PDB file of C-alpha atoms in Angstrom:
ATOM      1  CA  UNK A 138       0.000   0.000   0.000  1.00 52.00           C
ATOM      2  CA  UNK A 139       0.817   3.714  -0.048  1.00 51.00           C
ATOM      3  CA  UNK A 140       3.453   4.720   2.391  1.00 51.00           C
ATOM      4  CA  UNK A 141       4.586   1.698   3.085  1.00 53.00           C
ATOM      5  CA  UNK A 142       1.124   0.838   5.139  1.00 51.00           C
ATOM      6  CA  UNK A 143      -0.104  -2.862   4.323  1.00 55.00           C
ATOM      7  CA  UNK A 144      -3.246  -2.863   2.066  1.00 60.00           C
ATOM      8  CA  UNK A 145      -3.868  -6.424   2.899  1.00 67.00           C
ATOM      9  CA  UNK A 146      -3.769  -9.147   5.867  1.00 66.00           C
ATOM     10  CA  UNK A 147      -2.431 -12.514   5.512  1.00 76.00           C
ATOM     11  CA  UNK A 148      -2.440 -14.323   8.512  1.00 74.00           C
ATOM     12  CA  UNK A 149      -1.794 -18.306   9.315  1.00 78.00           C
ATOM     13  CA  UNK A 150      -4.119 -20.769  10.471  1.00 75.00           C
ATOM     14  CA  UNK A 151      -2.579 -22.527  13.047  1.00 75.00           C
ATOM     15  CA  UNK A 152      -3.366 -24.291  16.111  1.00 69.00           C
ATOM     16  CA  UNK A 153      -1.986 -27.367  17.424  1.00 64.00           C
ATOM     17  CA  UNK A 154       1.347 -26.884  15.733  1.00 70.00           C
ATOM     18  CA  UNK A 155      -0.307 -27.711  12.586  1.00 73.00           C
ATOM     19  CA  UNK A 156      -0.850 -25.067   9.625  1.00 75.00           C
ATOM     20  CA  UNK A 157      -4.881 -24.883   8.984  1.00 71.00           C
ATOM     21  CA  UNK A 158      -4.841 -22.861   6.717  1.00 75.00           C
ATOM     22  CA  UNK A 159      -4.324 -18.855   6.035  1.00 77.00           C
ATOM     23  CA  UNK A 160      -7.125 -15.768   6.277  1.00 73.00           C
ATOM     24  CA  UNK A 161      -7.106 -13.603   3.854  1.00 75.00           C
ATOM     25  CA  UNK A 162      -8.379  -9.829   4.326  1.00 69.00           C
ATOM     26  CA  UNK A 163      -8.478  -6.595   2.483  1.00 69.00           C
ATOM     27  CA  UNK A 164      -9.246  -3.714   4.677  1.00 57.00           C
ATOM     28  CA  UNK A 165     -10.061  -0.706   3.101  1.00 52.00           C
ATOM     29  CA  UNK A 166      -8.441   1.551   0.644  1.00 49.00           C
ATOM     30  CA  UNK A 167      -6.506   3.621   3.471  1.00 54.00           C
ATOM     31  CA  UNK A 168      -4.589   0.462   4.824  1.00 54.00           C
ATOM     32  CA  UNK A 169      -4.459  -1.579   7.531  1.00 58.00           C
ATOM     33  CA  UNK A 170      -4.533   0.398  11.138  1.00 72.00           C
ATOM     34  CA  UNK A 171      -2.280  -1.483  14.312  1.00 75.00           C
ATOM     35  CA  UNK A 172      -5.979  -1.968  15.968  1.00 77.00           C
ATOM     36  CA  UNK A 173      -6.805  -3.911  12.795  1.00 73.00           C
ATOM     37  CA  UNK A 174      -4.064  -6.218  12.554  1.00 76.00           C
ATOM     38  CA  UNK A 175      -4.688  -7.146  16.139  1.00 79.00           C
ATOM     39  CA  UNK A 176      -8.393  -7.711  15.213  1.00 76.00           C
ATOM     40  CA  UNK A 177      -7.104  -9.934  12.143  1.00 75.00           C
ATOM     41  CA  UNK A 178      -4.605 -11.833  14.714  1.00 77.00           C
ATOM     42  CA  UNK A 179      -7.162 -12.256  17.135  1.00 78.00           C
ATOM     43  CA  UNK A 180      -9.754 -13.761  14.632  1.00 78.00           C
ATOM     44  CA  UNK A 181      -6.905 -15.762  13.384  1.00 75.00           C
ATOM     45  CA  UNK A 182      -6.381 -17.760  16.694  1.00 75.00           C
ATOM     46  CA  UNK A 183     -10.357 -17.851  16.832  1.00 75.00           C
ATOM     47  CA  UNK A 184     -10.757 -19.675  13.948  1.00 75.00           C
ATOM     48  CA  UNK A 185      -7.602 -21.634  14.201  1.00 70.00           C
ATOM     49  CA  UNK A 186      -8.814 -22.898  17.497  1.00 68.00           C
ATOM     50  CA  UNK A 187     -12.244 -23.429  15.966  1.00 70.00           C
ATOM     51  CA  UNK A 188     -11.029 -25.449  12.667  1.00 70.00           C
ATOM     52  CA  UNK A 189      -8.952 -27.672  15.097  1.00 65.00           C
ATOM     53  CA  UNK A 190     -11.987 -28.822  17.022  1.00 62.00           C
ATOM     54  CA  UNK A 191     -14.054 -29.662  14.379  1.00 65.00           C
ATOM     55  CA  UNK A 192     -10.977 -31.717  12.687  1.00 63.00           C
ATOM     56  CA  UNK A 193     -10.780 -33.205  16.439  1.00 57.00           C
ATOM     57  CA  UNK A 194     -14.368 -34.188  16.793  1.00 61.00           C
ATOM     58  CA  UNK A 195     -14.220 -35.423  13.299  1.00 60.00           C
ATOM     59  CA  UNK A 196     -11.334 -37.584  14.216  1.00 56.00           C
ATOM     60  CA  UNK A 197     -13.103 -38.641  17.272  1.00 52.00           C
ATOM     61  CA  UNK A 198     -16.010 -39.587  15.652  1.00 60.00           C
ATOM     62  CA  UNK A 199     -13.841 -41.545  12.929  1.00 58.00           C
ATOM     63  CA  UNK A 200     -12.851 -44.061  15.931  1.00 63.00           C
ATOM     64  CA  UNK A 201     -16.258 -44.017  17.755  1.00 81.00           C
ATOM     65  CA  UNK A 202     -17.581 -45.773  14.233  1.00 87.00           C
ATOM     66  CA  UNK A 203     -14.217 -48.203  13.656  1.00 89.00           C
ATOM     67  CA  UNK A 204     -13.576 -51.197  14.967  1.00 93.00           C
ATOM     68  CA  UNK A 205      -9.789 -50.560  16.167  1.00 92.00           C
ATOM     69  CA  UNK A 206      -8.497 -54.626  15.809  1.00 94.00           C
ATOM     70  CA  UNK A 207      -9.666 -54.732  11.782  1.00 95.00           C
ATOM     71  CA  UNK A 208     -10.046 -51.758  11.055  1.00 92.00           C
ATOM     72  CA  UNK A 209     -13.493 -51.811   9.920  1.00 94.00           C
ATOM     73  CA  UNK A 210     -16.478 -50.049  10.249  1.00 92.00           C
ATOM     74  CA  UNK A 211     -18.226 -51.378  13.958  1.00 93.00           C
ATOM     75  CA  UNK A 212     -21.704 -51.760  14.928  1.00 92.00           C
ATOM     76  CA  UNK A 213     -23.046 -48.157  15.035  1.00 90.00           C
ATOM     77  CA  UNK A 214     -21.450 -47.026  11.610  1.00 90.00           C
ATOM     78  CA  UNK A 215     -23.274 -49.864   9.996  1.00 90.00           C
ATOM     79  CA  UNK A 216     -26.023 -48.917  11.627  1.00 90.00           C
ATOM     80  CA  UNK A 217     -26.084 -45.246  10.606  1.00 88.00           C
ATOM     81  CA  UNK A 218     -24.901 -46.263   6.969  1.00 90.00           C
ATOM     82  CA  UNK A 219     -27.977 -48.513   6.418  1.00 92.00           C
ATOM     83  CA  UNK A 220     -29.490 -45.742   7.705  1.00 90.00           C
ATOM     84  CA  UNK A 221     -28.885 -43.818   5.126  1.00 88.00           C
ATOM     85  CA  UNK A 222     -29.039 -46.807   2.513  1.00 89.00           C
ATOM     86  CA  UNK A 223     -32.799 -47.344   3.549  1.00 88.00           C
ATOM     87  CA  UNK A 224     -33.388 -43.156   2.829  1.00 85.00           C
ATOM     88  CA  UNK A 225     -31.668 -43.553  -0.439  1.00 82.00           C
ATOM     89  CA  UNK A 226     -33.747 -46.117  -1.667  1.00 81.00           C
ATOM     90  CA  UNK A 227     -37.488 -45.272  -0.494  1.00 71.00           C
ATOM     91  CA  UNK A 228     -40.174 -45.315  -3.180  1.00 67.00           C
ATOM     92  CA  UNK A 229     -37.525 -45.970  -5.776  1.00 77.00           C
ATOM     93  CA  UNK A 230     -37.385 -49.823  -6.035  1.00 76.00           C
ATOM     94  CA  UNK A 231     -33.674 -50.346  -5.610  1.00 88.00           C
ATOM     95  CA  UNK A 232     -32.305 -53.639  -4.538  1.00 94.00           C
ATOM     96  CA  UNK A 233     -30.422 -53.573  -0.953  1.00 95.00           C
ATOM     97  CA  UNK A 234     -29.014 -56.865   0.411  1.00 97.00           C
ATOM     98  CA  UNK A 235     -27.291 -57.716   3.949  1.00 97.00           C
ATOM     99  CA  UNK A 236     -24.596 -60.960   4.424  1.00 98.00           C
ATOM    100  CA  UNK A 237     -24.037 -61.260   8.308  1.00 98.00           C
ATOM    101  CA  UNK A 238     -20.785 -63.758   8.365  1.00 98.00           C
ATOM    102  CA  UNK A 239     -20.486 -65.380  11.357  1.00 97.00           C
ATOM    103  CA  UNK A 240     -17.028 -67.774  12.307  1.00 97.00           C
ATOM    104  CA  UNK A 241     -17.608 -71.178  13.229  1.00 96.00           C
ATOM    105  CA  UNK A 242     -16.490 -72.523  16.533  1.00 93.00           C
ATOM    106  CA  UNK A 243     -14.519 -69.241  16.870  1.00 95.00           C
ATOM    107  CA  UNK A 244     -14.170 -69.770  20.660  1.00 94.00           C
ATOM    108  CA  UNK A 245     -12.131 -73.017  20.052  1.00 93.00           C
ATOM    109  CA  UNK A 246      -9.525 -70.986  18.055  1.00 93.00           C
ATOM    110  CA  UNK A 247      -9.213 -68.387  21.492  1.00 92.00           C
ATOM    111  CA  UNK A 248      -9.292 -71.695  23.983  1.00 93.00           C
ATOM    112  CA  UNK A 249      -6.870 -73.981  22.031  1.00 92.00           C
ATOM    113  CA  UNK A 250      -4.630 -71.694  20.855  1.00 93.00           C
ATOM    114  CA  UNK A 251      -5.064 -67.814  22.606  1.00 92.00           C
ATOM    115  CA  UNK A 252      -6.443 -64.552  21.969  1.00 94.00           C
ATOM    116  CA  UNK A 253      -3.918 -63.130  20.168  1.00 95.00           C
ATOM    117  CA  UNK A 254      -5.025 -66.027  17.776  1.00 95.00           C
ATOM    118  CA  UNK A 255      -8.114 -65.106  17.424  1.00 95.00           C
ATOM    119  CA  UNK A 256      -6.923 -61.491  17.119  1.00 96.00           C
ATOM    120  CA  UNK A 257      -4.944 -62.918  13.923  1.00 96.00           C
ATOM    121  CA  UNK A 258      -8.271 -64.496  12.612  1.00 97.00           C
ATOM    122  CA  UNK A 259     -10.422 -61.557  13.047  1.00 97.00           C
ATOM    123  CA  UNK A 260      -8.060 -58.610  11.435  1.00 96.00           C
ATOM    124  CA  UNK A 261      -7.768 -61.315   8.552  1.00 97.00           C
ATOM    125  CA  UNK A 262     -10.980 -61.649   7.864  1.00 97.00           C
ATOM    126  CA  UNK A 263     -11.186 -57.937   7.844  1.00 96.00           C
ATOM    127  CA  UNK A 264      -8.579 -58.054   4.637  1.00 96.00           C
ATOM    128  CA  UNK A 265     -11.220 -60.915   3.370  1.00 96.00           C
ATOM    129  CA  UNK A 266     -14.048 -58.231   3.573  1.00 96.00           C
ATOM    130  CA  UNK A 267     -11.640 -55.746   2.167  1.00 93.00           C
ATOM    131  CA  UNK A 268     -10.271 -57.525  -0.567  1.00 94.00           C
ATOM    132  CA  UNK A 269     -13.110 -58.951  -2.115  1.00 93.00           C
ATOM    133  CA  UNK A 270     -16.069 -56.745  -1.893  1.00 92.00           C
ATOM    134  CA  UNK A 271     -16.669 -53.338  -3.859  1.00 89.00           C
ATOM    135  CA  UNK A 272     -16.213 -50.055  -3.729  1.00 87.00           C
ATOM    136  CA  UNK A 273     -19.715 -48.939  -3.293  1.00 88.00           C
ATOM    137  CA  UNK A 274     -20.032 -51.916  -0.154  1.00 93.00           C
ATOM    138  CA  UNK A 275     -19.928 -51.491   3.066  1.00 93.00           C
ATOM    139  CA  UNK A 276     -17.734 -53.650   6.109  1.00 94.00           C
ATOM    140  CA  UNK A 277     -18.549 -53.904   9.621  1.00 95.00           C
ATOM    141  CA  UNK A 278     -17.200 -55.988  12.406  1.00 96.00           C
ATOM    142  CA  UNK A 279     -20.861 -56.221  13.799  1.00 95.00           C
ATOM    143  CA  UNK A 280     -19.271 -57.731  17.116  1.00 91.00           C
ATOM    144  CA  UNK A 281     -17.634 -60.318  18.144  1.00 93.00           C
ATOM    145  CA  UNK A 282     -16.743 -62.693  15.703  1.00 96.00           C
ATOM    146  CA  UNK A 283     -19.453 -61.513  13.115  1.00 97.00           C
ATOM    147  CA  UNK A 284     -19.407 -59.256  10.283  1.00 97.00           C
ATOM    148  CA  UNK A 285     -21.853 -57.631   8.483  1.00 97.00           C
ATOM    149  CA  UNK A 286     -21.824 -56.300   4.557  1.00 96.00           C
ATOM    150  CA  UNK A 287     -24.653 -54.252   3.237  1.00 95.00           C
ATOM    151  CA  UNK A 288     -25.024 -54.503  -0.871  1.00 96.00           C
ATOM    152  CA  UNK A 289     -26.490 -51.700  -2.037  1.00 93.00           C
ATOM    153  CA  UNK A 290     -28.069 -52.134  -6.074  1.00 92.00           C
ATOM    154  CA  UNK A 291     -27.393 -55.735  -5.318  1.00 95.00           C
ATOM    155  CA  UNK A 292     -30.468 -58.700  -5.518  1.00 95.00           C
ATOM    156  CA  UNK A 293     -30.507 -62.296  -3.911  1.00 96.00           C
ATOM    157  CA  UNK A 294     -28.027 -63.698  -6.484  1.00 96.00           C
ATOM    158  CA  UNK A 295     -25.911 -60.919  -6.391  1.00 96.00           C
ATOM    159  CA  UNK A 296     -25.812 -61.204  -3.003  1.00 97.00           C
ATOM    160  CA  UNK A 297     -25.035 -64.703  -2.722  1.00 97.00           C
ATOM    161  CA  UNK A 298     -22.170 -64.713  -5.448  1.00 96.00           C
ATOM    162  CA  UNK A 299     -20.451 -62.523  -3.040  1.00 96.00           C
ATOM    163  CA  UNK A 300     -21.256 -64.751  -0.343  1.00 97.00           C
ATOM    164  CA  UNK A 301     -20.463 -67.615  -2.095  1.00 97.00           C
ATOM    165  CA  UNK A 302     -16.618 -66.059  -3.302  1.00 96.00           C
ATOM    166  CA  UNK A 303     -16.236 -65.393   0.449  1.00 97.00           C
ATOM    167  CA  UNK A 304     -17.550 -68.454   1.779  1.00 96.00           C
ATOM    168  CA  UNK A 305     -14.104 -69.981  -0.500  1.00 97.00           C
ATOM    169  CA  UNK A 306     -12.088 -66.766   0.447  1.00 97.00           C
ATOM    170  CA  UNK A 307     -12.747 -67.864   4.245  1.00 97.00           C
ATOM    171  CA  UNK A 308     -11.669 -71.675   4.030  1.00 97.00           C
ATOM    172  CA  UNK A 309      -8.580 -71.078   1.364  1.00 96.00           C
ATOM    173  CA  UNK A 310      -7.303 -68.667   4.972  1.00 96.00           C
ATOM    174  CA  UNK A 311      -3.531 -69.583   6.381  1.00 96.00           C
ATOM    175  CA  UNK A 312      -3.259 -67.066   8.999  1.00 96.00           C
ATOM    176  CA  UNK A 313       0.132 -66.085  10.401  1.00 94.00           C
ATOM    177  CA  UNK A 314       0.364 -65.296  14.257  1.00 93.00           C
ATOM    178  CA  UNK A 315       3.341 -65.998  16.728  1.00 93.00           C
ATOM    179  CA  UNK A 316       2.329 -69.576  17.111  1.00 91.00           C
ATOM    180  CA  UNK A 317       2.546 -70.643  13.819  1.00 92.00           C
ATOM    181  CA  UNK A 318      -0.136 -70.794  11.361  1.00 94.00           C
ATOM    182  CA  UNK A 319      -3.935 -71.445  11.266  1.00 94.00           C
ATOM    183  CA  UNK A 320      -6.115 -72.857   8.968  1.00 94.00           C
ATOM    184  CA  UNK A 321      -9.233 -74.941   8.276  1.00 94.00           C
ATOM    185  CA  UNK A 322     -11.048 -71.624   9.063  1.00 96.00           C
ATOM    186  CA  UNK A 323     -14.712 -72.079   8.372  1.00 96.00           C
ATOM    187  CA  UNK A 324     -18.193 -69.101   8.044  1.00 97.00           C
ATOM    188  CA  UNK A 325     -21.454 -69.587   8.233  1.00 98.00           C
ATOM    189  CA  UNK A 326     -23.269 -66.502   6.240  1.00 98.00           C
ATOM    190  CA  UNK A 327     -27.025 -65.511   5.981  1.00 98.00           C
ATOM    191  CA  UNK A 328     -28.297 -63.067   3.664  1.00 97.00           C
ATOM    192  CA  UNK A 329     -31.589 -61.157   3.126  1.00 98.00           C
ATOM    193  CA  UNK A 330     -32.518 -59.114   0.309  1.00 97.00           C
ATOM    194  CA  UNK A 331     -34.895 -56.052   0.023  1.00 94.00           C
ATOM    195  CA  UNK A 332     -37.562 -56.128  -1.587  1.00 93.00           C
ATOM    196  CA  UNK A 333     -37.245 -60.272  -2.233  1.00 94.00           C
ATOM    197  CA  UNK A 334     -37.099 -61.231   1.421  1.00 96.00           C
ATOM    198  CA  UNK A 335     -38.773 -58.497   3.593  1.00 95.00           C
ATOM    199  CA  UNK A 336     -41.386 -55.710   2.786  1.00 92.00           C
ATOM    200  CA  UNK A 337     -39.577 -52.961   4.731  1.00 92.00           C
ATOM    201  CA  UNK A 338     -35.668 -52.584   4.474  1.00 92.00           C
ATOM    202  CA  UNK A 339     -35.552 -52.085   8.343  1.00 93.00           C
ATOM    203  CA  UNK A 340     -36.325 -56.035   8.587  1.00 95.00           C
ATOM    204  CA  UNK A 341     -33.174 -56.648   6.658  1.00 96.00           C
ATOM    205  CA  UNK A 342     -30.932 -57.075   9.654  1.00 96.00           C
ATOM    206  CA  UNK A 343     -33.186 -59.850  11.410  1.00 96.00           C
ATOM    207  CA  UNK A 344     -34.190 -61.412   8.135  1.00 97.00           C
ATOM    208  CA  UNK A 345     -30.000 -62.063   7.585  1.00 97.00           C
ATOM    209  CA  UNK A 346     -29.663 -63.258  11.559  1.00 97.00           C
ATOM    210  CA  UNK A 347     -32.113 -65.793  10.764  1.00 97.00           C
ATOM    211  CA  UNK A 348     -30.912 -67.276   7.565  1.00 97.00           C
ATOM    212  CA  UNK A 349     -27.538 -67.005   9.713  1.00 97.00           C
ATOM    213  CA  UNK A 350     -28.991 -69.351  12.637  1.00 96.00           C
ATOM    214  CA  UNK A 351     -30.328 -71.776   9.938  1.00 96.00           C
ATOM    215  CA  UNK A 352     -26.898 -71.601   8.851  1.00 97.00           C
ATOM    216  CA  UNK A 353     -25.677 -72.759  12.101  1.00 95.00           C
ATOM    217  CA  UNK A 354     -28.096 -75.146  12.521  1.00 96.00           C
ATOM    218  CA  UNK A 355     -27.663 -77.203   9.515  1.00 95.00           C
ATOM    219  CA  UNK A 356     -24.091 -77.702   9.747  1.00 95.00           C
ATOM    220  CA  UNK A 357     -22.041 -74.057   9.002  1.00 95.00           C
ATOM    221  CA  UNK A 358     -19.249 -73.372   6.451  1.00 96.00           C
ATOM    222  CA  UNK A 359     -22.400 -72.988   3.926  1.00 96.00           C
ATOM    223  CA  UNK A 360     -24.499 -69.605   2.594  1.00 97.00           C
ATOM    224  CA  UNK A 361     -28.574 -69.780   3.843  1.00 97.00           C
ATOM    225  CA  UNK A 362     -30.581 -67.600   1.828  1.00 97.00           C
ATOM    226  CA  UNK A 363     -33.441 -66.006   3.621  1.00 96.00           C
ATOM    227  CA  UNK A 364     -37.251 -66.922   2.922  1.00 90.00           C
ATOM    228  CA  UNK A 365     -39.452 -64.432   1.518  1.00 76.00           C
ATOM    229  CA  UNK A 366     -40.802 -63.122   5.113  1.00 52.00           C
ATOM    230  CA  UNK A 367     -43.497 -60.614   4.997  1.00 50.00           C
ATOM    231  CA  UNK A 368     -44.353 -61.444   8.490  1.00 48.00           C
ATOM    232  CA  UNK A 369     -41.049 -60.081   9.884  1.00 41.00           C
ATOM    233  CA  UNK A 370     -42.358 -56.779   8.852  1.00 40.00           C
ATOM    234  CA  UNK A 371     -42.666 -54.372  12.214  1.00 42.00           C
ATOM    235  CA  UNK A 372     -40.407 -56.933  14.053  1.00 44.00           C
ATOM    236  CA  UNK A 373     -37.562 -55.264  15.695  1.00 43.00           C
ATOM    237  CA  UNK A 374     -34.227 -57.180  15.414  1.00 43.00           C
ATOM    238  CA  UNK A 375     -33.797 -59.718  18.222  1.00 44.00           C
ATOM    239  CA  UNK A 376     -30.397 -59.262  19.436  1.00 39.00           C
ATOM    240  CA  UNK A 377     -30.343 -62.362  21.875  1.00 38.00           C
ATOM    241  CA  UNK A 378     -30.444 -64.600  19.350  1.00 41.00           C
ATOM    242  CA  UNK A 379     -27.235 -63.304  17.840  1.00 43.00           C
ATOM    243  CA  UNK A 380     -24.270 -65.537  18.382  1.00 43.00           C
ATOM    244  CA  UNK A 381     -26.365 -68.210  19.761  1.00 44.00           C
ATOM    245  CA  UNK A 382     -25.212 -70.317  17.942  1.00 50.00           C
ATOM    246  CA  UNK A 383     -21.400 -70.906  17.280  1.00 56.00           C
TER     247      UNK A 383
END
């Protein structure tokens, strides 16, 4: 500016150690004044400080939804993103399918071997999920030793050529840990499909435990497709009956 006297403020974002950004401000045409670069400075740190929380809470948030030993999403980010799945396709007729994948006899693996076994098993069945699902699908650790993957666009035999590939993904599994090396790892998987299986998308969840149990029931290491169910409609999920059944 004239005289030497700054026309413009340019001051860095920064809080935490970490550059946020920079705010940008053109005072007017007679310059900036001392009182307004301390203004500028002050509303600098403001925002800083303000930009920093958000990023924190974001951050925060990011490990409230993740499960920390796969790395996967957990129980209440599948939650919210079916959620928003089920808003995304009301009225419009889109397909949505659910494949809960459940281990079989997952406590032997902890009692005959140990924990950090079974710690093994579960973060490699998170590179399963990861490795041989798409983009547009979405990977929980549900809890415990079961996993949940919504299909969005994806029908019954969509949904069970992915469970299916998994199914073989599963069993073809030599896991590394410091005891030597597991296999003969085994899933049982039961999948629901909207609108084939259940009249409301909600149902989807309970509809796939079900199938699951039958799973279970008839021997595991197989796929059970769900029934069409129009009774289940209304039904809240049963939780109990989850991991009933190893």
């Amino acid at each position: 500016g004239e005289g030497g006297v700054p026309n413009h403020v340019c001051q860095p974002l920064i809080a935490r150690n970490r550059l946020l950004g920079l705010l940008y401000r053109e005072p007017a045409a007679e310059g900036a004044s001392a009182s307004a670069l301390q203004l500028a400075t002050m509303l600098a740190e403001q925002v800083s400080l303000a930009l920093a929380n958000i990023d924190l809470r974001e951050q925060l948030r990011g490990q409230a939804l993740r499960d920390p030993l796969t790395g996967l999403g957990n129980r209440r980010f599948v939650e919210d993103a079916l959620a928003l799945q089920i808003a995304g396709i009301a009225g419009d007729g889109r397909p949505l399918s659910v494949a809960l994948i459940d281990l079989d006899h997952f406590k032997q693996i902890n009692d005959t071997h140990s924990h950090e076994a079974g710690d093994a098993v579960l973060r490699a069945i998170g590179d399963v999920l990861r490795a041989n699902t798409r983009q547009s699908d979405i990977t929980a650790r549900y809890g415990g030793e079961e996993f949940l993957l919504l299909l969005p666009n994806t029908g019954p035999d969509g949904a069970l050529a992915v469970a299916n590939h998994l199914l073989q993904a599963v069993r073809s599994l030599r896991v590394l840990w410091s005891g030597g090396v597991l296999d003969g790892i085994t899933a049982s998987i039961g999948i629901a499909a909207f609108p084939d299986h259940v009249s409301r998308p909600d149902d989807l969840i309970v509809a796939a435990d079900a199938a699951l149990y039958r799973a279970k029931a008839v021997g595991r290491d197989q796929v059970v497709v769900s029934a069409a169910a129009p009774d289940l409609a209304g039904q809240q999920p049963d939780m109990s009956t989850l991991h009933a059944v190893e």
